[in-house]
CSV table of C-alpha atoms and ligand atoms in Angstrom, one decimal:
chain,number,residue,atom,x,y,z
A,1,MET,CA,-28.8,-32.7,46.6
A,2,ILE,CA,-32.5,-33.0,46.7
A,3,ILE,CA,-34.5,-32.6,43.4
A,4,ARG,CA,-38.2,-32.2,43.3
A,5,ARG,CA,-40.9,-31.8,40.7
A,6,TYR,CA,-43.9,-29.5,41.2
A,7,VAL,CA,-46.9,-29.2,39.0
A,8,VAL,CA,-48.8,-26.1,39.9
A,9,ARG,CA,-51.4,-23.7,38.4
A,10,GLU,CA,-49.4,-20.6,39.2
A,11,MET,CA,-45.7,-20.0,39.9
A,12,PRO,CA,-46.2,-18.4,43.3
A,13,GLU,CA,-47.8,-21.6,44.4
A,14,ALA,CA,-44.7,-23.5,43.4
A,15,VAL,CA,-42.4,-21.0,45.1
A,16,ALA,CA,-44.2,-21.3,48.3
A,17,MET,CA,-44.1,-25.1,48.2
A,18,ILE,CA,-40.3,-25.1,47.2
A,19,ARG,CA,-39.5,-22.8,50.1
A,20,ARG,CA,-41.4,-24.8,52.5
A,21,GLU,CA,-40.0,-28.2,51.4
A,22,LEU,CA,-36.5,-27.5,50.1
A,23,GLY,CA,-35.6,-24.3,52.1
A,24,LYS,CA,-34.8,-20.7,51.1
A,25,ASP,CA,-31.6,-21.7,49.3
A,26,ALA,CA,-33.5,-24.0,46.9
A,27,VAL,CA,-32.9,-23.4,43.2
A,28,ILE,CA,-35.4,-23.7,40.3
A,29,LEU,CA,-33.7,-25.8,37.7
A,30,SER,CA,-36.5,-25.6,35.1
A,31,THR,CA,-40.1,-24.6,34.4
A,32,LYS,CA,-42.3,-25.6,31.6
A,33,LYS,CA,-46.0,-25.7,30.7
A,34,VAL,CA,-47.7,-29.1,30.8
A,35,LYS,CA,-51.1,-30.4,30.0
A,36,VAL,CA,-52.7,-32.3,33.0
A,37,LYS,CA,-55.6,-34.7,32.5
A,38,LYS,CA,-58.5,-34.1,34.8
A,39,TRP,CA,-61.7,-35.8,35.5
A,40,LEU,CA,-61.0,-39.3,34.1
A,41,GLY,CA,-59.1,-37.8,31.3
A,42,LEU,CA,-62.1,-36.1,29.8
A,43,TRP,CA,-60.4,-32.7,29.7
A,44,ARG,CA,-57.0,-31.3,30.2
A,45,ARG,CA,-55.7,-28.3,32.2
A,46,THR,CA,-52.6,-26.3,31.4
A,47,CYS,CA,-50.2,-26.2,34.5
A,48,ILE,CA,-46.6,-25.3,35.1
A,49,GLU,CA,-44.1,-28.0,35.9
A,50,VAL,CA,-41.3,-26.8,38.1
A,51,ILE,CA,-38.1,-28.7,38.9
A,52,ALA,CA,-36.3,-27.4,42.0
A,53,ALA,CA,-33.3,-28.6,43.9
A,54,SER,CA,-31.5,-27.9,47.2
A,55,GLY,CA,-28.2,-29.1,48.8
A,56,ASP,CA,-24.6,-28.1,49.0
A,57,ASP,CA,-23.8,-28.9,45.4
A,58,VAL,CA,-26.6,-26.9,43.9
A,59,PRO,CA,-24.4,-23.7,43.4
A,60,LEU,CA,-22.1,-25.7,41.1
A,61,LEU,CA,-25.0,-26.8,39.0
A,62,ALA,CA,-26.3,-23.3,38.9
A,63,ASP,CA,-23.0,-21.9,37.8
A,64,SER,CA,-22.5,-24.4,35.1
A,65,ALA,CA,-25.9,-23.6,33.8
A,66,ARG,CA,-25.3,-19.8,33.6
A,67,PRO,CA,-25.0,-18.3,30.2
A,68,GLY,CA,-21.5,-18.2,29.0
A,69,ALA,CA,-20.3,-21.0,31.2
A,70,GLY,CA,-20.4,-23.4,28.2
A,71,VAL,CA,-23.7,-25.0,29.0
A,72,ARG,CA,-26.8,-23.5,27.4
A,73,PRO,CA,-29.3,-23.1,30.2
A,74,SER,CA,-32.5,-24.9,29.4
A,75,ALA,CA,-34.3,-23.1,32.2
A,76,SER,CA,-34.0,-20.3,34.6
A,77,VAL,CA,-31.7,-21.2,37.4
A,78,VAL,CA,-32.7,-18.9,40.2
A,79,ARG,CA,-32.8,-18.9,43.9
A,80,ALA,CA,-36.2,-19.4,45.2
A,81,ARG,CA,-36.3,-16.4,47.5
A,82,GLY,CA,-40.1,-16.4,47.5
A,83,THR,CA,-42.7,-14.0,46.6
A,84,GLY,CA,-43.0,-12.2,49.8
A,85,GLU,CA,-39.3,-11.7,50.1
A,86,ARG,CA,-38.3,-8.7,47.8
A,87,PRO,CA,-34.7,-8.6,46.8
A,88,SER,CA,-32.6,-6.3,48.6
A,89,ALA,CA,-31.0,-3.3,46.9
A,90,GLY,CA,-27.8,-4.3,45.1
A,91,ALA,CA,-28.5,-8.0,45.3
A,92,GLY,CA,-31.7,-8.1,43.3
A,93,THR,CA,-31.3,-4.8,41.5
A,94,SER,CA,-29.7,-4.5,38.1
A,95,ALA,CA,-26.2,-3.2,38.8
A,96,ARG,CA,-26.1,-1.3,35.5
A,97,SER,CA,-29.5,0.3,35.2
A,98,GLY,CA,-30.5,0.7,38.8
A,99,ALA,CA,-33.9,-0.7,37.7
A,100,PRO,CA,-35.3,-3.5,39.9
A,101,ALA,CA,-34.5,-6.9,38.4
A,102,PRO,CA,-37.5,-9.0,37.4
A,103,ASP,CA,-38.4,-11.4,40.2
A,104,PRO,CA,-36.5,-14.6,39.2
A,105,VAL,CA,-39.2,-16.9,40.5
A,106,PHE,CA,-41.6,-15.6,37.9
A,107,ALA,CA,-39.2,-16.0,35.1
A,108,VAL,CA,-40.4,-18.3,32.3
A,109,PRO,CA,-37.7,-20.2,30.4
A,110,GLY,CA,-36.9,-18.5,27.1
A,111,VAL,CA,-39.2,-15.7,27.7
A,112,ALA,CA,-37.1,-14.7,30.8
A,113,ASN,CA,-33.9,-14.7,28.8
A,114,ALA,CA,-35.4,-12.7,26.0
A,115,ALA,CA,-36.9,-10.2,28.4
A,116,SER,CA,-33.7,-9.7,30.2
A,117,ALA,CA,-31.7,-9.2,27.0
A,118,GLU,CA,-34.2,-6.7,25.8
A,119,THR,CA,-34.1,-4.9,29.2
A,120,ALA,CA,-30.3,-4.7,29.1
A,121,GLU,CA,-30.3,-3.4,25.5
A,122,ARG,CA,-32.9,-0.8,26.4
A,123,ALA,CA,-30.9,0.3,29.4
A,124,GLY,CA,-27.7,0.4,27.3
A,125,SER,CA,-29.2,2.6,24.7
A,126,GLU,CA,-30.7,4.9,27.3
A,127,ARG,CA,-27.1,5.5,28.5
A,128,GLY,CA,-26.1,6.3,24.9
A,129,GLU,CA,-24.2,3.0,24.4
A,130,ALA,CA,-24.5,1.1,21.2
A,131,PRO,CA,-26.5,-2.0,21.6
A,132,ALA,CA,-24.4,-5.2,21.4
A,133,GLY,CA,-25.6,-6.0,17.9
A,134,GLY,CA,-25.3,-2.4,17.0
A,135,ALA,CA,-21.5,-2.5,16.7
A,136,ALA,CA,-21.7,-3.7,13.1
A,137,ILE,CA,-24.4,-1.1,12.3
A,138,GLU,CA,-22.2,1.7,13.8
A,139,SER,CA,-19.3,0.5,11.7
A,140,VAL,CA,-21.5,0.6,8.5
A,141,ARG,CA,-22.7,4.0,9.5
A,142,GLN,CA,-19.1,5.3,9.8
A,143,GLU,CA,-18.2,3.9,6.5
A,144,LEU,CA,-21.2,5.5,4.9
A,145,ALA,CA,-20.2,8.8,6.4
A,146,GLU,CA,-16.8,8.5,5.0
A,147,VAL,CA,-18.1,7.6,1.6
A,148,ARG,CA,-20.4,10.6,1.7
A,149,ARG,CA,-17.5,12.9,2.8
A,150,LEU,CA,-15.4,11.7,-0.2
A,151,LEU,CA,-18.3,12.1,-2.7
A,152,GLU,CA,-19.0,15.6,-1.3
A,153,SER,CA,-15.4,16.6,-1.7
A,154,ALA,CA,-15.3,15.1,-5.2
A,155,ILE,CA,-18.4,17.0,-6.2
A,156,ALA,CA,-17.2,20.2,-4.7
A,157,GLY,CA,-13.8,19.8,-6.3
A,158,ARG,CA,-15.3,19.1,-9.7
A,159,ASP,CA,-17.9,21.8,-9.3
A,160,LEU,CA,-15.5,24.5,-8.0
A,161,GLY,CA,-12.9,23.7,-10.5
A,162,LEU,CA,-15.3,23.9,-13.3
A,163,ARG,CA,-17.2,26.8,-11.8
A,164,GLY,CA,-14.1,28.9,-11.8
A,165,VAL,CA,-13.7,28.3,-15.5
A,166,LEU,CA,-17.4,28.8,-16.3
A,167,GLN,CA,-17.5,32.0,-14.3
A,168,GLN,CA,-14.5,33.3,-16.3
A,169,LEU,CA,-16.1,32.4,-19.6
A,170,ALA,CA,-19.4,33.9,-18.6
A,171,ARG,CA,-17.6,37.2,-17.7
A,172,GLN,CA,-16.1,37.1,-21.2
A,173,GLY,CA,-19.6,36.6,-22.7
A,174,VAL,CA,-18.9,33.1,-24.0
A,175,ASN,CA,-22.1,31.3,-24.8
A,176,PRO,CA,-22.2,28.2,-22.5
A,177,GLU,CA,-24.2,26.3,-25.0
A,178,GLN,CA,-21.4,26.6,-27.3
A,179,ILE,CA,-18.8,25.5,-24.8
A,180,TRP,CA,-20.6,22.6,-23.1
A,181,PRO,CA,-20.2,20.3,-26.0
A,182,LEU,CA,-16.5,21.1,-26.0
A,183,ILE,CA,-16.2,20.4,-22.3
A,184,ASP,CA,-18.1,17.1,-22.8
A,185,SER,CA,-15.9,16.0,-25.6
A,186,SER,CA,-12.7,17.4,-24.1
A,187,GLY,CA,-12.1,14.1,-22.2
A,188,VAL,CA,-11.0,16.2,-19.2
A,189,TRP,CA,-13.3,14.4,-16.7
A,190,PRO,CA,-12.8,10.8,-17.3
A,191,THR,CA,-9.0,10.8,-17.7
A,192,GLU,CA,-8.4,13.1,-14.8
A,193,GLU,CA,-10.9,11.8,-12.4
A,194,LYS,CA,-8.3,11.3,-9.7
A,195,ASP,CA,-7.5,15.0,-9.9
A,196,VAL,CA,-11.1,15.8,-8.9
A,197,LEU,CA,-10.1,14.9,-5.4
A,198,ASN,CA,-7.2,17.3,-5.5
A,199,PRO,CA,-8.0,19.9,-2.8
A,200,SER,CA,-6.0,22.5,-4.8
A,201,LEU,CA,-8.9,24.0,-6.7
A,202,PRO,CA,-7.0,27.0,-8.2
A,203,ALA,CA,-4.6,24.4,-9.7
A,204,ARG,CA,-7.5,22.4,-10.8
A,205,THR,CA,-9.1,25.5,-12.4
A,206,GLU,CA,-5.9,26.3,-14.3
A,207,GLN,CA,-5.7,22.7,-15.4
A,208,LEU,CA,-9.2,22.8,-16.8
A,209,LYS,CA,-8.6,26.1,-18.5
A,210,THR,CA,-5.6,24.8,-20.3
A,211,ALA,CA,-7.4,21.6,-21.3
A,212,LEU,CA,-10.5,23.4,-22.4
A,213,SER,CA,-8.5,26.0,-24.3
A,214,ARG,CA,-6.6,23.3,-26.1
A,215,ARG,CA,-9.8,21.5,-26.9
A,216,ILE,CA,-11.4,24.7,-28.3
A,217,VAL,CA,-8.3,25.3,-30.5
A,218,ASP,CA,-8.5,21.7,-31.8
A,219,SER,CA,-12.2,21.9,-32.5
A,220,LEU,CA,-11.8,25.2,-34.4
A,221,ALA,CA,-9.7,23.0,-36.8
A,222,GLU,CA,-9.3,25.1,-40.1
A,223,LEU,CA,-10.4,28.2,-38.2
A,224,ARG,CA,-7.4,27.9,-35.9
A,225,GLN,CA,-5.3,30.1,-38.1
A,226,ALA,CA,-6.4,33.7,-38.8
A,227,GLN,CA,-7.0,34.4,-42.5
A,228,PRO,CA,-6.0,37.9,-43.4
A,229,ILE,CA,-6.7,39.1,-47.0
A,230,ASP,CA,-5.3,36.4,-49.2
A,231,ALA,CA,-2.5,37.3,-51.5
A,232,LYS,CA,-4.5,36.1,-54.5
A,233,SER,CA,-7.6,38.0,-53.6
A,234,ARG,CA,-8.0,41.3,-55.5
A,235,VAL,CA,-11.5,42.6,-54.7
A,236,VAL,CA,-12.3,42.7,-51.0
A,237,ALA,CA,-15.5,44.1,-49.5
A,238,LEU,CA,-16.2,45.1,-45.9
A,239,VAL,CA,-19.8,44.9,-44.7
A,240,GLY,CA,-21.4,45.4,-41.4
A,241,PRO,CA,-23.8,47.5,-39.2
A,242,THR,CA,-23.6,51.2,-38.7
A,243,GLY,CA,-20.7,52.7,-37.0
A,244,VAL,CA,-18.7,49.6,-36.3
A,245,GLY,CA,-15.5,50.9,-38.0
A,246,LYS,CA,-15.7,49.7,-41.6
A,247,THR,CA,-14.4,52.9,-43.2
A,248,THR,CA,-11.6,53.3,-40.5
A,249,THR,CA,-10.6,49.7,-41.0
A,250,ILE,CA,-10.4,50.1,-44.8
A,251,ALA,CA,-8.2,53.1,-44.2
A,252,LYS,CA,-6.0,51.0,-42.0
A,253,LEU,CA,-5.7,48.2,-44.5
A,254,ALA,CA,-5.0,50.6,-47.3
A,255,ALA,CA,-2.4,52.5,-45.3
A,256,LEU,CA,-0.5,49.3,-44.3
A,257,ASN,CA,-0.3,48.3,-48.0
A,258,VAL,CA,0.8,51.7,-49.1
A,259,ILE,CA,3.4,52.0,-46.3
A,260,GLY,CA,4.6,48.4,-46.8
A,261,GLY,CA,4.6,49.0,-50.6
A,262,GLN,CA,3.1,45.6,-51.0
A,263,ARG,CA,0.2,46.1,-53.3
A,264,ARG,CA,-1.2,49.0,-55.3
A,265,VAL,CA,-4.4,49.8,-53.6
A,266,GLY,CA,-7.7,51.3,-55.0
A,267,LEU,CA,-10.8,52.2,-53.0
A,268,ILE,CA,-14.5,52.1,-53.9
A,269,THR,CA,-17.2,53.4,-51.6
A,270,THR,CA,-20.8,52.4,-52.1
A,271,ASP,CA,-21.9,54.5,-49.1
A,272,THR,CA,-23.9,57.2,-50.7
A,273,TYR,CA,-26.6,57.2,-47.9
A,274,ARG,CA,-24.6,59.4,-45.5
A,275,ILE,CA,-23.6,62.8,-46.7
A,276,ALA,CA,-20.2,62.7,-44.9
A,277,ALA,CA,-19.4,59.1,-45.7
A,278,VAL,CA,-17.8,59.7,-49.1
A,279,GLU,CA,-15.8,62.6,-47.8
A,280,GLN,CA,-14.5,60.5,-44.9
A,281,LEU,CA,-12.9,58.0,-47.2
A,282,ARG,CA,-11.8,60.6,-49.7
A,283,THR,CA,-9.8,62.2,-47.0
A,284,TYR,CA,-7.9,58.9,-46.3
A,285,ALA,CA,-7.5,58.3,-50.0
A,286,SER,CA,-6.0,61.7,-50.5
A,287,ILE,CA,-3.6,61.3,-47.5
A,288,LEU,CA,-2.5,57.9,-48.8
A,289,ASN,CA,-2.6,59.0,-52.4
A,290,VAL,CA,-4.8,56.1,-53.7
A,291,PRO,CA,-7.6,56.4,-56.2
A,292,LEU,CA,-11.3,56.4,-54.9
A,293,GLU,CA,-14.4,55.4,-56.9
A,294,VAL,CA,-17.9,56.2,-55.7
A,295,VAL,CA,-20.6,53.6,-56.7
A,296,GLY,CA,-24.2,54.5,-55.9
A,297,GLN,CA,-25.9,51.8,-58.1
A,298,PRO,CA,-24.9,48.3,-59.1
A,299,GLN,CA,-24.6,49.3,-62.7
A,300,GLU,CA,-21.9,51.8,-61.9
A,301,MET,CA,-19.6,49.0,-60.5
A,302,PRO,CA,-18.1,47.8,-63.8
A,303,GLY,CA,-17.0,51.2,-64.9
A,304,ALA,CA,-15.4,51.8,-61.4
A,305,LEU,CA,-13.5,48.5,-61.6
A,306,GLU,CA,-12.4,49.4,-65.1
A,307,ARG,CA,-10.9,52.6,-63.9
A,308,LEU,CA,-9.1,50.8,-61.2
A,309,ARG,CA,-7.8,48.0,-63.5
A,310,ASP,CA,-4.1,48.8,-62.6
A,311,ARG,CA,-4.7,48.2,-58.9
A,312,ASP,CA,-3.6,45.0,-57.2
A,313,LEU,CA,-6.0,45.3,-54.3
A,314,ILE,CA,-9.4,47.0,-54.5
A,315,LEU,CA,-11.1,47.6,-51.1
A,316,ILE,CA,-14.8,48.2,-51.2
A,317,ASP,CA,-16.4,50.2,-48.3
A,318,THR,CA,-20.1,49.7,-47.8
A,319,ALA,CA,-22.9,51.6,-46.1
A,320,GLY,CA,-23.8,50.7,-42.5
A,321,ARG,CA,-27.5,49.8,-42.3
A,322,ASN,CA,-29.8,47.9,-40.1
A,323,PHE,CA,-28.9,44.6,-41.4
A,324,ARG,CA,-31.4,42.9,-39.2
A,325,MET,CA,-33.8,43.9,-41.9
A,326,ASP,CA,-33.6,41.5,-44.8
A,327,MET,CA,-34.3,44.2,-47.3
A,328,TYR,CA,-30.9,45.8,-46.7
A,329,VAL,CA,-29.1,42.5,-46.9
A,330,GLN,CA,-30.7,41.9,-50.3
A,331,GLU,CA,-29.6,45.4,-51.5
A,332,MET,CA,-26.1,44.6,-50.5
A,333,LYS,CA,-26.2,41.3,-52.2
A,334,THR,CA,-27.3,42.9,-55.4
A,335,LEU,CA,-24.6,45.6,-55.2
A,336,LEU,CA,-21.7,43.2,-54.5
A,337,SER,CA,-22.8,40.8,-57.1
A,338,ALA,CA,-22.0,43.4,-59.7
A,339,ALA,CA,-18.3,43.0,-58.8
A,340,PRO,CA,-16.0,40.0,-58.8
A,341,VAL,CA,-15.6,40.0,-55.1
A,342,ASP,CA,-13.1,37.5,-53.8
A,343,GLU,CA,-13.6,38.1,-50.1
A,344,VAL,CA,-16.4,39.6,-48.0
A,345,HIS,CA,-15.4,40.5,-44.5
A,346,LEU,CA,-18.2,41.0,-41.9
A,347,VAL,CA,-17.1,43.8,-39.5
A,348,LEU,CA,-18.6,43.6,-36.0
A,349,SER,CA,-17.9,45.8,-33.0
A,350,LEU,CA,-17.3,44.0,-29.7
A,351,THR,CA,-19.2,46.8,-28.0
A,352,THR,CA,-22.4,45.6,-29.6
A,353,LYS,CA,-24.7,43.3,-27.6
A,354,PRO,CA,-23.9,39.6,-28.4
A,355,GLU,CA,-27.4,38.8,-29.4
A,356,ASP,CA,-27.4,41.7,-31.9
A,357,MET,CA,-24.1,40.6,-33.3
A,358,ASP,CA,-25.5,37.2,-33.7
A,359,ALA,CA,-28.6,38.5,-35.5
A,360,VAL,CA,-26.4,40.4,-38.0
A,361,ALA,CA,-24.2,37.4,-38.6
A,362,GLU,CA,-27.3,35.3,-39.2
A,363,ALA,CA,-28.7,37.9,-41.6
A,364,PHE,CA,-25.3,38.0,-43.6
A,365,HIS,CA,-24.8,34.3,-43.6
A,366,THR,CA,-26.4,34.0,-47.0
A,367,LEU,CA,-24.5,36.8,-48.6
A,368,PRO,CA,-22.1,34.9,-48.3
A,369,VAL,CA,-19.6,36.3,-45.8
A,370,HIS,CA,-16.1,34.7,-45.8
A,371,LYS,CA,-14.3,36.2,-42.8
A,372,LEU,CA,-14.9,38.1,-39.6
A,373,ILE,CA,-13.3,41.3,-38.4
A,374,PHE,CA,-13.9,42.4,-34.8
A,375,THR,CA,-13.4,46.1,-33.9
A,376,LYS,CA,-13.1,48.1,-30.8
A,377,LEU,CA,-11.4,45.4,-28.7
A,378,ASP,CA,-9.9,48.4,-26.8
A,379,GLU,CA,-13.4,49.4,-25.5
A,380,THR,CA,-14.4,46.2,-23.9
A,381,LEU,CA,-13.0,43.5,-21.6
A,382,SER,CA,-15.4,40.9,-23.0
A,383,HIS,CA,-14.2,38.9,-26.0
A,384,GLY,CA,-16.3,35.8,-25.8
A,385,ALA,CA,-18.6,36.8,-28.7
A,386,ILE,CA,-15.7,36.3,-31.1
A,387,LEU,CA,-15.6,32.7,-30.1
A,388,ASN,CA,-19.3,32.3,-30.2
A,389,LEU,CA,-19.7,33.6,-33.7
A,390,MET,CA,-16.6,31.7,-35.0
A,391,CYS,CA,-17.9,28.4,-33.6
A,392,LYS,CA,-21.5,29.0,-34.6
A,393,TYR,CA,-20.9,30.2,-38.2
A,394,ARG,CA,-17.6,28.4,-38.8
A,395,LEU,CA,-16.0,31.6,-40.0
A,396,PRO,CA,-12.4,32.4,-39.6
A,397,LEU,CA,-11.0,35.7,-38.2
A,398,SER,CA,-9.1,38.0,-40.4
A,399,TYR,CA,-8.3,41.1,-38.3
A,400,VAL,CA,-9.1,42.7,-35.0
A,401,THR,CA,-8.8,46.5,-34.4
A,402,THR,CA,-7.8,48.0,-31.1
A,403,GLY,CA,-8.3,51.7,-31.5
A,404,GLN,CA,-8.9,54.7,-33.8
A,405,ASN,CA,-5.3,55.2,-34.9
A,406,VAL,CA,-4.7,54.5,-38.6
A,407,PRO,CA,-3.0,52.3,-39.3
A,408,ASP,CA,-1.5,51.2,-36.0
A,409,ASP,CA,-4.6,49.8,-34.3
A,410,LEU,CA,-5.1,46.9,-36.6
A,411,GLU,CA,-3.7,43.4,-36.1
A,412,VAL,CA,-4.0,40.1,-37.9
A,413,ALA,CA,-6.1,38.1,-35.4
A,414,ASP,CA,-4.3,35.7,-33.2
A,415,ILE,CA,-6.6,32.9,-31.9
A,416,GLU,CA,-4.2,31.6,-29.2
A,417,LYS,CA,-3.8,35.2,-27.8
A,418,LEU,CA,-7.6,35.6,-27.9
A,419,LEU,CA,-8.2,32.4,-26.0
A,420,ARG,CA,-5.6,33.5,-23.4
A,421,VAL,CA,-7.6,36.7,-22.8
A,422,ILE,CA,-10.9,34.8,-22.7
A,423,PHE,CA,-9.6,32.3,-20.2
A,424,GLY,CA,-8.3,35.1,-18.0
A,425,GLY,CA,-4.6,35.0,-18.8
A,426,ALA,CA,-2.3,37.7,-20.1
A,427,ALA,CA,-2.8,38.8,-23.7
B,1,GTP,N1,-12.1,52.7,-29.9
B,1,GTP,C1,-12.2,52.3,-31.2
B,1,GTP,N2,-12.8,53.1,-32.0
B,1,GTP,C2,-12.8,52.7,-33.4
B,1,GTP,C3,-12.2,51.6,-33.8
B,1,GTP,N3,-12.4,51.4,-35.1
B,1,GTP,C4,-13.2,52.5,-35.5
B,1,GTP,N4,-13.4,53.3,-34.4
B,1,GTP,C5,-14.2,54.5,-34.4
B,1,GTP,O1,-15.5,54.2,-34.6
B,1,GTP,C6,-16.2,55.3,-35.2
B,1,GTP,C7,-17.0,54.8,-36.4
B,1,GTP,O2,-16.0,54.4,-37.4
B,1,GTP,P1,-16.3,54.3,-38.9
B,1,GTP,O3,-15.1,53.8,-39.6
B,1,GTP,O4,-16.9,55.5,-39.4
B,1,GTP,O5,-17.4,53.2,-38.9
B,1,GTP,P2,-18.3,52.7,-40.1
B,1,GTP,O6,-18.6,51.3,-39.9
B,1,GTP,O7,-17.7,53.0,-41.3
B,1,GTP,O8,-19.6,53.6,-39.9
B,1,GTP,P3,-20.8,53.8,-40.9
B,1,GTP,O9,-20.1,54.0,-42.2
B,1,GTP,O10,-21.5,55.0,-40.5
B,1,GTP,O11,-21.6,52.6,-40.9
B,1,GTP,C8,-15.1,56.3,-35.5
B,1,GTP,O12,-15.1,57.3,-34.5
B,1,GTP,C9,-13.9,55.5,-35.5
B,1,GTP,O13,-12.7,56.3,-35.1
B,1,GTP,C10,-11.5,50.8,-32.8
B,1,GTP,O14,-10.9,49.7,-33.1
B,1,GTP,N5,-11.5,51.2,-31.6
B,2,MG,MG1,-18.2,54.1,-43.0
């Protein structure tokens, strides 16, 4: 093997010399830039030092110097085909890309390797292949996609499960502001996080309904049990807006006591505003054979009570007014303060708009009111207002009414049954 060193200004110059002196099969073993002193060492010029070799054992050297052969090449090991001799197709052409390979003779150590790696990578990505170092990136990308899929499914599961419940509650007119704190404190989410990924959303919705309903019952605490007229209460007044069913409900309560023979009932009406009002209650009183007193002024109350002194239960019917006006509430307060009233039941019709019911309940809150009666449940499918008002004013239910029939359409309220209806189950 013959090895020669060439120091030239330009690579083509070296290639020409190598071909001429070492033949066309000569191999460039290394190239590097060197400073050459010129003119008595007064200044230096940058040149290229080229080491080339020829001979039978050169291919072995070249092979051992190839990347991946265990020896890191310190220089381009290329055949010095010469500048004028373009590589033939297939030999000097990149087999993968079809792009012409860079002329090896002009390859600069380090730069040549980097350039060829970049070219190969660019060619690979043009063909849609992941770059060599991109395998890890691709794996991370796939993992992120999977995490995203899981999160979306979790959010959808949680959202749809809860959405089903909230839609049902909204249909029932339940105020979400009342319910959210209960959902938050229900402990449903943290303890059942694994179920969020359960694809069975209907099951999830049912699970939520049960958990939330249980939570509402718990949060109602002392209101959980309905509180009909207490056995110890003797004077009971029903108040509420116009036409909600006060008089009819009084008739139902009186009738149940008369039929059941439980307590001797007496009636008082304070509704002297409407001409037919007194006659309406008098008709019921006469059918039930119970005494009726009419009280137009607070000062008439003691006399009426005295006349009913042998009665175990005195039910006071009041006039329906626009109780959003404070004046009427004050009037009612004055009238009822003339009697030793044990219980005041606020009667509200479920056919009234929720905000109007709320305004009336707010107005009566100072009376005070002790219990709530909801009427006309038969005329609406929406029962959420009951829950709203109970929660907001912390008042128990006494009765609900479900029609005009006296006395059949009156029931002691059943909270569990009410919640079943509100959550969309069977009554
Ligand atoms: N559908 C239905 N109608 C009822 C119910 N309760 C009462 N009503 C009807 O509602 C109407 C008004 O009933 P009243 O008992 O007069 O109501 P009120 O609250 O005394 O009315 P005012 O004294 O005018 O304020 C009547 O036609 C009753 O038959 C009920 O539970 N369901
Ligand atoms: Mg009436």
